[in-house]
Amino acid sequence: MAVSRLRSAAPRLPSDPGFWRSPVRGVRFTAVLGTVLLGGITVLFVTGLLSYAAYNPDLAAVNDKTPGKGLLGFYLFAWPTGPHWLYRLNQGLHVTVGIVLVPVLLAKLWSVIPRLFALPPARSVGRALERVSLLLLVGGALFQFATGLLNIQLEYVFPGSFYTLHFYGAWVFIGAFVAHLGLKLPRTVRVLRHGVAPAETDELASPDPAPPTVSRRGALAVAGAGSLLLLVTSAGRSFDGPLRRVALLTPRGGADPGEGPNGFQINTTAAKAGVVVADTRERWRLTLVGPAGEVRLSRAQLLAMEQHDAALPIACVEGWSTSDQRWRGVRLRDLAALAGFANGRAPDVLVESLQVSGPFRTVALRDNQVADPRSLLALGVNGEALSLDHGYPARVVVPAAPGVMNTKWVARMTFGDPR
């Protein structure tokens, strides 16, 4: 009798089903969360692949931040220039959905945590595959969401390139996700339609539940409210006006970027980029390289050329963007003609910045981007000369391109094969 009392008084371990006593846990609760994640993660994966394609990584080594991708780049295609808001929509959706899914992901992980401690680890080959896919799924989800959120907050604390880590992490995660989906989808659909059958065991329900403090619907409502709060306090980074002022959880929301024609968001200041003011003044020259040799142009000479306008946004991988700004400058295809590509031919171009260092100090643009009449070497914006932080004396603006491809403080443009 004494031994029995000692055993009953011994603290339970996480591997003991009775350790997890919340009455909220259950297969149906987890199935609802899993269905939401299924839709959301599908959106994240597709928009993530499109975001990677937008850099034209197969064009030149300077654009490819994931060397050695091999077959994982099978889907790459020439990124289009229209509609001009394409990248803004894609990346805004990618980041917003990722942020909004955080409470749902945490609730889902909480709901299945007893399964992570279940012993023995595998009773059969099927159970072993399920356990491996679950561990990869949980680890991959935490890794992808953590690196993505850190990148949004401009906290570059990664042991390597964010692009490489996030790219390969996505493929590992999606592989585990598809495997787990294949194992669990039939049961999920059945549970959502008919509930847990009387003959079935609800392996996520506690065998010794504590008194309820919230219903399962209430728990789902809490997760939904958390997602709504994150939506309100982050989505505005992609919009001007009141919504941006309440986007307090993102670096490009909340803070006032200033007033005037140059009063819109930037990511990297001239000081941070190491751009010396003296190099942007009288001694600055734009060097064009092509079949015609080297052509050097001052800012005054560029201003004397035919000027064109284009209304384009700036949209960055972190998910923030500006509204359309009115840029004015020289068309890239006109500069290609000066470099020796006449008769309307538009080559690829390698663009180099005065920026001292950084992964996108040099970028390559594809021929369709050079040919687009809205692609400019911008000298001014919204009726005024560019400010230094917005790229003075000249910057590239290209429709539908990621913000880092719109090179600021341009010093040299090499037309032809950028490889």
Short mmCIF file of C-alpha atoms in Angstrom, two decimals:
data_model
loop_
_atom_site.label_atom_id
_atom_site.label_comp_id
_atom_site.label_asym_id
_atom_site.label_seq_id
_atom_site.Cartn_x
_atom_site.Cartn_y
_atom_site.Cartn_z
CA MET A 1 0.00 0.00 0.00
CA ALA A 2 2.83 2.42 0.86
CA VAL A 3 4.61 1.58 -2.39
CA SER A 4 1.40 2.31 -4.32
CA ARG A 5 1.07 5.72 -2.64
CA LEU A 6 4.69 6.56 -3.46
CA ARG A 7 4.17 5.66 -7.11
CA SER A 8 1.01 7.76 -7.36
CA ALA A 9 2.75 10.71 -5.73
CA ALA A 10 5.79 10.52 -8.04
CA PRO A 11 5.94 13.40 -10.53
CA ARG A 12 4.85 12.52 -14.03
CA LEU A 13 7.24 12.84 -16.96
CA PRO A 14 6.39 14.46 -20.33
CA SER A 15 6.38 10.96 -21.85
CA ASP A 16 3.43 10.08 -19.63
CA PRO A 17 0.11 10.92 -21.42
CA GLY A 18 -1.29 12.03 -18.06
CA PHE A 19 1.35 14.77 -17.83
CA TRP A 20 -0.56 16.82 -20.43
CA ARG A 21 -3.88 17.65 -18.78
CA SER A 22 -5.42 20.44 -20.84
CA PRO A 23 -8.95 19.48 -21.91
CA VAL A 24 -8.57 21.66 -25.00
CA ARG A 25 -6.24 19.27 -26.78
CA GLY A 26 -7.85 16.89 -29.18
CA VAL A 27 -7.66 15.61 -32.73
CA ARG A 28 -10.45 17.87 -33.99
CA PHE A 29 -8.87 21.00 -32.45
CA THR A 30 -5.54 20.13 -34.09
CA ALA A 31 -7.25 19.34 -37.41
CA VAL A 32 -8.81 22.82 -37.56
CA LEU A 33 -5.46 24.49 -36.92
CA GLY A 34 -3.77 22.19 -39.42
CA THR A 35 -6.27 23.13 -42.12
CA VAL A 36 -5.56 26.82 -41.61
CA LEU A 37 -1.82 26.14 -41.78
CA LEU A 38 -2.26 24.04 -44.92
CA GLY A 39 -3.71 27.00 -46.79
CA GLY A 40 -1.32 29.53 -45.28
CA ILE A 41 1.86 27.51 -45.78
CA THR A 42 0.90 26.81 -49.40
CA VAL A 43 0.66 30.56 -49.96
CA LEU A 44 4.00 31.08 -48.18
CA PHE A 45 5.78 28.46 -50.27
CA VAL A 46 4.46 29.67 -53.63
CA THR A 47 5.13 33.35 -52.90
CA GLY A 48 8.56 32.44 -51.51
CA LEU A 49 9.52 30.67 -54.72
CA LEU A 50 8.26 33.62 -56.76
CA SER A 51 10.23 36.00 -54.58
CA TYR A 52 13.39 34.02 -55.29
CA ALA A 53 12.64 33.99 -59.04
CA ALA A 54 12.26 37.78 -58.97
CA TYR A 55 16.02 38.12 -58.38
CA ASN A 56 16.74 36.37 -61.69
CA PRO A 57 19.32 34.16 -59.91
CA ASP A 58 20.04 32.19 -63.09
CA LEU A 59 21.12 35.36 -64.92
CA ALA A 60 24.42 36.05 -63.17
CA ALA A 61 26.46 34.97 -60.19
CA VAL A 62 25.97 38.33 -58.46
CA ASN A 63 22.20 37.68 -58.33
CA ASP A 64 22.47 34.10 -57.08
CA LYS A 65 22.62 34.10 -53.28
CA THR A 66 22.05 30.32 -53.13
CA PRO A 67 24.95 28.80 -55.12
CA GLY A 68 24.79 25.07 -55.67
CA LYS A 69 20.99 24.95 -55.75
CA GLY A 70 21.09 22.54 -58.72
CA LEU A 71 17.71 20.96 -59.41
CA LEU A 72 16.04 23.14 -56.78
CA GLY A 73 16.11 25.95 -59.33
CA PHE A 74 14.06 23.96 -61.84
CA TYR A 75 11.17 26.41 -61.86
CA LEU A 76 13.13 29.62 -62.49
CA PHE A 77 11.95 31.86 -65.32
CA ALA A 78 12.60 35.36 -66.64
CA TRP A 79 10.91 37.64 -64.12
CA PRO A 80 8.40 39.94 -65.86
CA THR A 81 8.17 43.71 -65.56
CA GLY A 82 4.41 43.84 -65.40
CA PRO A 83 2.23 44.51 -63.66
CA HIS A 84 4.56 47.02 -62.05
CA TRP A 85 3.23 46.18 -58.57
CA LEU A 86 3.82 42.43 -58.95
CA TYR A 87 6.72 42.10 -56.52
CA ARG A 88 5.08 44.49 -54.07
CA LEU A 89 1.98 42.28 -53.96
CA ASN A 90 3.90 39.01 -53.84
CA GLN A 91 6.29 39.96 -51.07
CA GLY A 92 3.70 41.85 -49.06
CA LEU A 93 1.50 38.76 -49.15
CA HIS A 94 4.42 36.45 -48.28
CA VAL A 95 5.49 38.42 -45.22
CA THR A 96 2.00 39.32 -44.00
CA VAL A 97 0.74 35.75 -44.17
CA GLY A 98 3.90 34.57 -42.40
CA ILE A 99 3.39 37.02 -39.54
CA VAL A 100 -0.34 36.31 -39.23
CA LEU A 101 0.26 32.55 -39.07
CA VAL A 102 2.55 32.79 -36.01
CA PRO A 103 -0.25 32.39 -33.38
CA VAL A 104 -1.79 29.55 -35.41
CA LEU A 105 1.58 27.80 -35.66
CA LEU A 106 2.23 28.15 -31.93
CA ALA A 107 -1.25 26.85 -31.12
CA LYS A 108 -0.73 23.89 -33.47
CA LEU A 109 2.65 23.06 -31.91
CA TRP A 110 1.10 23.32 -28.43
CA SER A 111 -1.71 20.98 -29.46
CA VAL A 112 0.63 18.21 -30.67
CA ILE A 113 3.44 18.55 -28.15
CA PRO A 114 2.46 15.33 -26.30
CA ARG A 115 3.25 13.42 -29.49
CA LEU A 116 6.83 14.71 -29.47
CA PHE A 117 7.45 13.00 -26.11
CA ALA A 118 5.52 9.79 -26.74
CA LEU A 119 7.39 6.54 -25.99
CA PRO A 120 8.47 4.28 -27.54
CA PRO A 121 9.63 6.51 -30.42
CA ALA A 122 8.41 4.05 -33.06
CA ARG A 123 6.17 1.00 -32.82
CA SER A 124 6.18 0.37 -36.58
CA VAL A 125 7.68 1.63 -39.83
CA GLY A 126 4.65 3.88 -40.34
CA ARG A 127 5.02 5.34 -36.84
CA ALA A 128 8.73 5.86 -37.40
CA LEU A 129 8.09 7.76 -40.63
CA GLU A 130 5.43 9.82 -38.89
CA ARG A 131 7.82 10.67 -36.03
CA VAL A 132 10.66 11.67 -38.40
CA SER A 133 8.34 13.80 -40.53
CA LEU A 134 6.94 15.42 -37.38
CA LEU A 135 10.39 16.31 -36.03
CA LEU A 136 11.49 17.72 -39.39
CA LEU A 137 8.18 19.55 -39.70
CA VAL A 138 8.41 21.16 -36.26
CA GLY A 139 12.10 21.98 -36.59
CA GLY A 140 11.66 23.30 -40.13
CA ALA A 141 8.66 25.43 -39.18
CA LEU A 142 10.46 26.99 -36.21
CA PHE A 143 13.57 27.62 -38.32
CA GLN A 144 11.71 29.19 -41.26
CA PHE A 145 9.47 31.39 -39.15
CA ALA A 146 12.33 32.46 -36.87
CA THR A 147 14.69 33.42 -39.72
CA GLY A 148 11.87 35.13 -41.60
CA LEU A 149 10.79 37.21 -38.60
CA LEU A 150 14.39 38.18 -37.81
CA ASN A 151 14.90 39.29 -41.40
CA ILE A 152 11.74 41.39 -41.31
CA GLN A 153 13.08 43.11 -38.19
CA LEU A 154 16.45 43.71 -39.94
CA GLU A 155 18.18 41.57 -37.31
CA TYR A 156 20.84 39.91 -39.47
CA VAL A 157 22.17 37.52 -36.85
CA PHE A 158 22.39 34.50 -39.14
CA PRO A 159 25.45 32.22 -39.33
CA GLY A 160 25.63 32.87 -43.06
CA SER A 161 23.44 34.37 -45.76
CA PHE A 162 19.74 34.72 -44.94
CA TYR A 163 18.89 33.92 -48.56
CA THR A 164 20.79 30.62 -48.52
CA LEU A 165 19.48 29.54 -45.11
CA HIS A 166 15.89 30.46 -45.85
CA PHE A 167 15.96 28.89 -49.32
CA TYR A 168 17.31 25.49 -48.27
CA GLY A 169 15.31 25.56 -45.05
CA ALA A 170 12.16 26.02 -47.12
CA TRP A 171 12.84 22.91 -49.17
CA VAL A 172 13.58 20.80 -46.09
CA PHE A 173 10.43 22.08 -44.41
CA ILE A 174 8.19 21.60 -47.44
CA GLY A 175 9.48 18.05 -47.90
CA ALA A 176 8.55 17.20 -44.31
CA PHE A 177 5.26 19.08 -44.73
CA VAL A 178 4.26 17.08 -47.81
CA ALA A 179 5.23 13.78 -46.12
CA HIS A 180 3.26 14.68 -42.99
CA LEU A 181 0.33 15.79 -45.11
CA GLY A 182 0.29 12.45 -46.93
CA LEU A 183 0.21 10.63 -43.60
CA LYS A 184 -2.37 12.83 -41.87
CA LEU A 185 -4.67 14.33 -44.51
CA PRO A 186 -7.14 11.41 -44.77
CA ARG A 187 -7.62 11.37 -40.99
CA THR A 188 -7.88 15.16 -40.85
CA VAL A 189 -10.61 15.24 -43.50
CA ARG A 190 -12.50 12.44 -41.77
CA VAL A 191 -12.30 14.12 -38.37
CA LEU A 192 -13.42 17.48 -39.73
CA ARG A 193 -16.39 15.88 -41.46
CA HIS A 194 -17.54 13.34 -38.91
CA GLY A 195 -15.54 13.90 -35.72
CA VAL A 196 -13.70 11.13 -33.89
CA ALA A 197 -15.43 7.81 -34.40
CA PRO A 198 -16.54 5.98 -31.19
CA ALA A 199 -14.17 3.12 -31.97
CA GLU A 200 -11.21 5.46 -32.49
CA THR A 201 -8.79 6.75 -29.88
CA ASP A 202 -8.24 10.49 -29.65
CA GLU A 203 -4.50 10.24 -29.11
CA LEU A 204 -4.17 13.97 -28.39
CA ALA A 205 -6.86 14.14 -25.72
CA SER A 206 -5.65 13.90 -22.12
CA PRO A 207 -6.60 10.68 -20.28
CA ASP A 208 -6.77 12.74 -17.09
CA PRO A 209 -8.01 16.21 -18.12
CA ALA A 210 -7.99 19.14 -15.72
CA PRO A 211 -11.15 21.18 -15.17
CA PRO A 212 -11.79 23.34 -18.27
CA THR A 213 -11.00 27.05 -18.14
CA VAL A 214 -11.64 27.75 -21.83
CA SER A 215 -13.51 25.88 -24.54
CA ARG A 216 -11.89 24.66 -27.73
CA ARG A 217 -13.79 27.33 -29.64
CA GLY A 218 -12.49 29.88 -27.18
CA ALA A 219 -8.92 28.66 -27.70
CA LEU A 220 -9.35 28.95 -31.48
CA ALA A 221 -10.74 32.46 -30.98
CA VAL A 222 -7.67 33.43 -28.95
CA ALA A 223 -5.37 32.25 -31.75
CA GLY A 224 -7.51 34.10 -34.29
CA ALA A 225 -7.44 37.29 -32.22
CA GLY A 226 -3.66 37.05 -31.99
CA SER A 227 -3.45 36.73 -35.77
CA LEU A 228 -5.76 39.71 -36.24
CA LEU A 229 -3.66 41.82 -33.86
CA LEU A 230 -0.49 40.95 -35.78
CA LEU A 231 -2.22 41.78 -39.05
CA VAL A 232 -3.24 45.24 -37.85
CA THR A 233 0.18 46.03 -36.36
CA SER A 234 2.26 44.86 -39.31
CA ALA A 235 0.39 44.99 -42.64
CA GLY A 236 0.52 48.79 -42.82
CA ARG A 237 4.23 48.74 -43.70
CA SER A 238 3.06 48.17 -47.29
CA PHE A 239 0.67 51.13 -47.34
CA ASP A 240 0.80 54.87 -46.89
CA GLY A 241 -1.50 56.70 -44.51
CA PRO A 242 -3.06 55.62 -41.19
CA LEU A 243 -2.29 51.92 -41.62
CA ARG A 244 1.46 52.57 -41.74
CA ARG A 245 1.30 54.51 -38.48
CA VAL A 246 -0.13 51.50 -36.63
CA ALA A 247 2.37 49.02 -38.13
CA LEU A 248 4.38 49.17 -34.93
CA LEU A 249 5.88 45.69 -35.18
CA THR A 250 7.88 46.37 -38.35
CA PRO A 251 10.85 48.71 -38.89
CA ARG A 252 9.21 50.37 -41.89
CA GLY A 253 5.93 51.06 -40.11
CA GLY A 254 5.03 53.56 -37.45
CA ALA A 255 7.98 55.91 -37.91
CA ASP A 256 7.49 59.01 -40.06
CA PRO A 257 9.91 58.94 -43.03
CA GLY A 258 9.76 62.73 -43.34
CA GLU A 259 8.03 65.17 -45.64
CA GLY A 260 8.57 66.50 -49.13
CA PRO A 261 9.20 64.78 -52.47
CA ASN A 262 11.87 62.51 -50.95
CA GLY A 263 9.80 61.78 -47.84
CA PHE A 264 9.19 58.07 -48.35
CA GLN A 265 10.68 54.92 -46.90
CA ILE A 266 14.26 53.78 -47.43
CA ASN A 267 16.13 50.72 -46.26
CA THR A 268 19.82 51.66 -46.40
CA THR A 269 21.10 55.19 -45.84
CA ALA A 270 24.14 56.58 -47.64
CA ALA A 271 26.07 56.63 -44.36
CA LYS A 272 25.28 52.97 -43.70
CA ALA A 273 26.30 52.05 -47.25
CA GLY A 274 29.63 53.86 -46.87
CA VAL A 275 28.89 56.29 -49.69
CA VAL A 276 31.20 59.31 -49.49
CA VAL A 277 29.38 62.56 -50.29
CA ALA A 278 32.34 63.93 -52.27
CA ASP A 279 32.08 60.98 -54.68
CA THR A 280 28.50 61.95 -55.56
CA ARG A 281 29.22 65.58 -56.47
CA GLU A 282 31.19 67.26 -59.29
CA ARG A 283 33.68 64.45 -59.79
CA TRP A 284 30.98 61.77 -60.16
CA ARG A 285 30.66 60.19 -63.58
CA LEU A 286 28.50 57.38 -64.86
CA THR A 287 30.55 54.91 -66.88
CA LEU A 288 28.75 52.96 -69.62
CA VAL A 289 30.51 49.93 -71.08
CA GLY A 290 29.50 48.12 -74.26
CA PRO A 291 30.43 47.55 -77.91
CA ALA A 292 31.07 51.31 -78.24
CA GLY A 293 33.76 51.10 -75.55
CA GLU A 294 33.56 53.24 -72.42
CA VAL A 295 31.31 56.28 -72.28
CA ARG A 296 31.54 58.59 -69.29
CA LEU A 297 28.66 60.95 -68.50
CA SER A 298 28.28 63.65 -65.88
CA ARG A 299 24.98 64.28 -64.16
CA ALA A 300 24.56 67.46 -66.24
CA GLN A 301 24.98 65.44 -69.44
CA LEU A 302 22.42 62.93 -68.27
CA LEU A 303 19.99 65.74 -67.47
CA ALA A 304 20.51 67.09 -70.98
CA MET A 305 19.31 63.81 -72.48
CA GLU A 306 15.63 63.08 -73.14
CA GLN A 307 13.89 62.63 -69.79
CA HIS A 308 11.04 60.24 -69.08
CA ASP A 309 8.64 59.65 -66.18
CA ALA A 310 7.54 56.41 -64.53
CA ALA A 311 5.28 55.85 -61.53
CA LEU A 312 6.76 52.89 -59.65
CA PRO A 313 6.90 51.63 -56.05
CA ILE A 314 9.93 50.38 -54.12
CA ALA A 315 9.23 46.98 -52.56
CA CYS A 316 11.71 45.05 -50.44
CA VAL A 317 12.16 41.43 -49.40
CA GLU A 318 11.31 42.38 -45.79
CA GLY A 319 7.75 42.99 -47.00
CA TRP A 320 7.65 46.79 -46.75
CA SER A 321 6.99 48.96 -49.77
CA THR A 322 6.19 52.50 -50.83
CA SER A 323 3.30 53.68 -52.91
CA ASP A 324 4.01 54.62 -56.52
CA GLN A 325 6.55 57.44 -56.70
CA ARG A 326 6.96 59.64 -59.77
CA TRP A 327 10.51 58.99 -61.00
CA ARG A 328 12.18 61.01 -63.77
CA GLY A 329 15.34 60.18 -65.67
CA VAL A 330 16.89 58.47 -68.68
CA ARG A 331 15.56 55.20 -70.02
CA LEU A 332 17.89 52.24 -69.58
CA ARG A 333 17.40 51.27 -73.21
CA ASP A 334 18.62 54.72 -74.29
CA LEU A 335 21.77 54.22 -72.24
CA ALA A 336 22.17 50.79 -73.89
CA ALA A 337 22.04 52.52 -77.27
CA LEU A 338 24.78 54.93 -76.16
CA ALA A 339 26.87 51.91 -75.14
CA GLY A 340 26.58 50.51 -78.67
CA PHE A 341 23.36 48.48 -78.69
CA ALA A 342 21.40 50.33 -81.34
CA ASN A 343 18.32 49.38 -83.42
CA GLY A 344 16.21 48.78 -80.35
CA ARG A 345 18.28 45.85 -79.10
CA ALA A 346 18.18 45.57 -75.31
CA PRO A 347 20.95 43.55 -73.67
CA ASP A 348 21.36 42.42 -70.09
CA VAL A 349 23.23 44.89 -67.91
CA LEU A 350 25.51 44.68 -64.88
CA VAL A 351 24.92 47.65 -62.55
CA GLU A 352 27.56 48.67 -60.01
CA SER A 353 27.08 51.06 -57.10
CA LEU A 354 29.34 53.46 -55.23
CA GLN A 355 28.30 51.45 -52.18
CA VAL A 356 31.43 50.11 -50.50
CA SER A 357 30.17 46.61 -49.69
CA GLY A 358 27.07 44.49 -49.39
CA PRO A 359 25.50 41.53 -51.18
CA PHE A 360 23.72 43.75 -53.73
CA ARG A 361 26.40 46.34 -54.42
CA THR A 362 26.39 44.84 -57.94
CA VAL A 363 23.29 43.40 -59.62
CA ALA A 364 22.39 42.11 -63.07
CA LEU A 365 19.20 43.09 -64.88
CA ARG A 366 17.71 41.00 -67.68
CA ASP A 367 17.16 42.29 -71.22
CA ASN A 368 13.37 42.52 -70.75
CA GLN A 369 13.98 44.82 -67.77
CA VAL A 370 16.32 47.03 -69.78
CA ALA A 371 13.86 47.13 -72.69
CA ASP A 372 10.85 48.21 -70.62
CA PRO A 373 10.16 51.92 -71.25
CA ARG A 374 9.46 52.42 -67.54
CA SER A 375 12.95 51.26 -66.53
CA LEU A 376 14.95 54.37 -65.74
CA LEU A 377 18.23 55.63 -64.48
CA ALA A 378 16.37 58.04 -62.21
CA LEU A 379 17.81 61.49 -61.51
CA GLY A 380 14.83 62.85 -59.63
CA VAL A 381 11.65 61.84 -57.87
CA ASN A 382 8.31 63.59 -57.35
CA GLY A 383 9.52 66.75 -59.07
CA GLU A 384 12.77 67.14 -57.12
CA ALA A 385 16.35 65.88 -57.36
CA LEU A 386 17.05 62.63 -55.54
CA SER A 387 18.20 62.98 -51.96
CA LEU A 388 21.49 61.32 -51.07
CA ASP A 389 19.71 58.57 -49.13
CA HIS A 390 17.47 57.86 -52.12
CA GLY A 391 20.44 57.36 -54.43
CA TYR A 392 21.74 60.75 -55.59
CA PRO A 393 23.21 61.35 -58.12
CA ALA A 394 21.47 58.51 -59.99
CA ARG A 395 19.68 55.27 -59.23
CA VAL A 396 17.98 52.50 -61.16
CA VAL A 397 14.23 51.96 -60.95
CA VAL A 398 12.69 48.92 -62.66
CA PRO A 399 9.02 47.88 -62.61
CA ALA A 400 8.15 44.77 -60.55
CA ALA A 401 11.75 44.27 -59.36
CA PRO A 402 12.81 43.71 -55.72
CA GLY A 403 14.02 46.88 -54.02
CA VAL A 404 17.64 45.74 -53.86
CA MET A 405 17.66 45.42 -57.65
CA ASN A 406 16.87 49.14 -57.92
CA THR A 407 20.50 50.06 -57.33
CA LYS A 408 21.28 53.40 -55.70
CA TRP A 409 24.38 55.57 -56.24
CA VAL A 410 25.03 54.01 -59.65
CA ALA A 411 28.62 54.34 -60.86
CA ARG A 412 29.01 51.86 -63.74
CA MET A 413 26.77 49.97 -66.15
CA THR A 414 28.16 47.17 -68.33
CA PHE A 415 25.80 46.23 -71.15
CA GLY A 416 26.04 42.75 -72.62
CA ASP A 417 26.54 39.34 -71.05
CA PRO A 418 26.65 40.01 -67.24
CA ARG A 419 28.12 36.62 -66.42
#
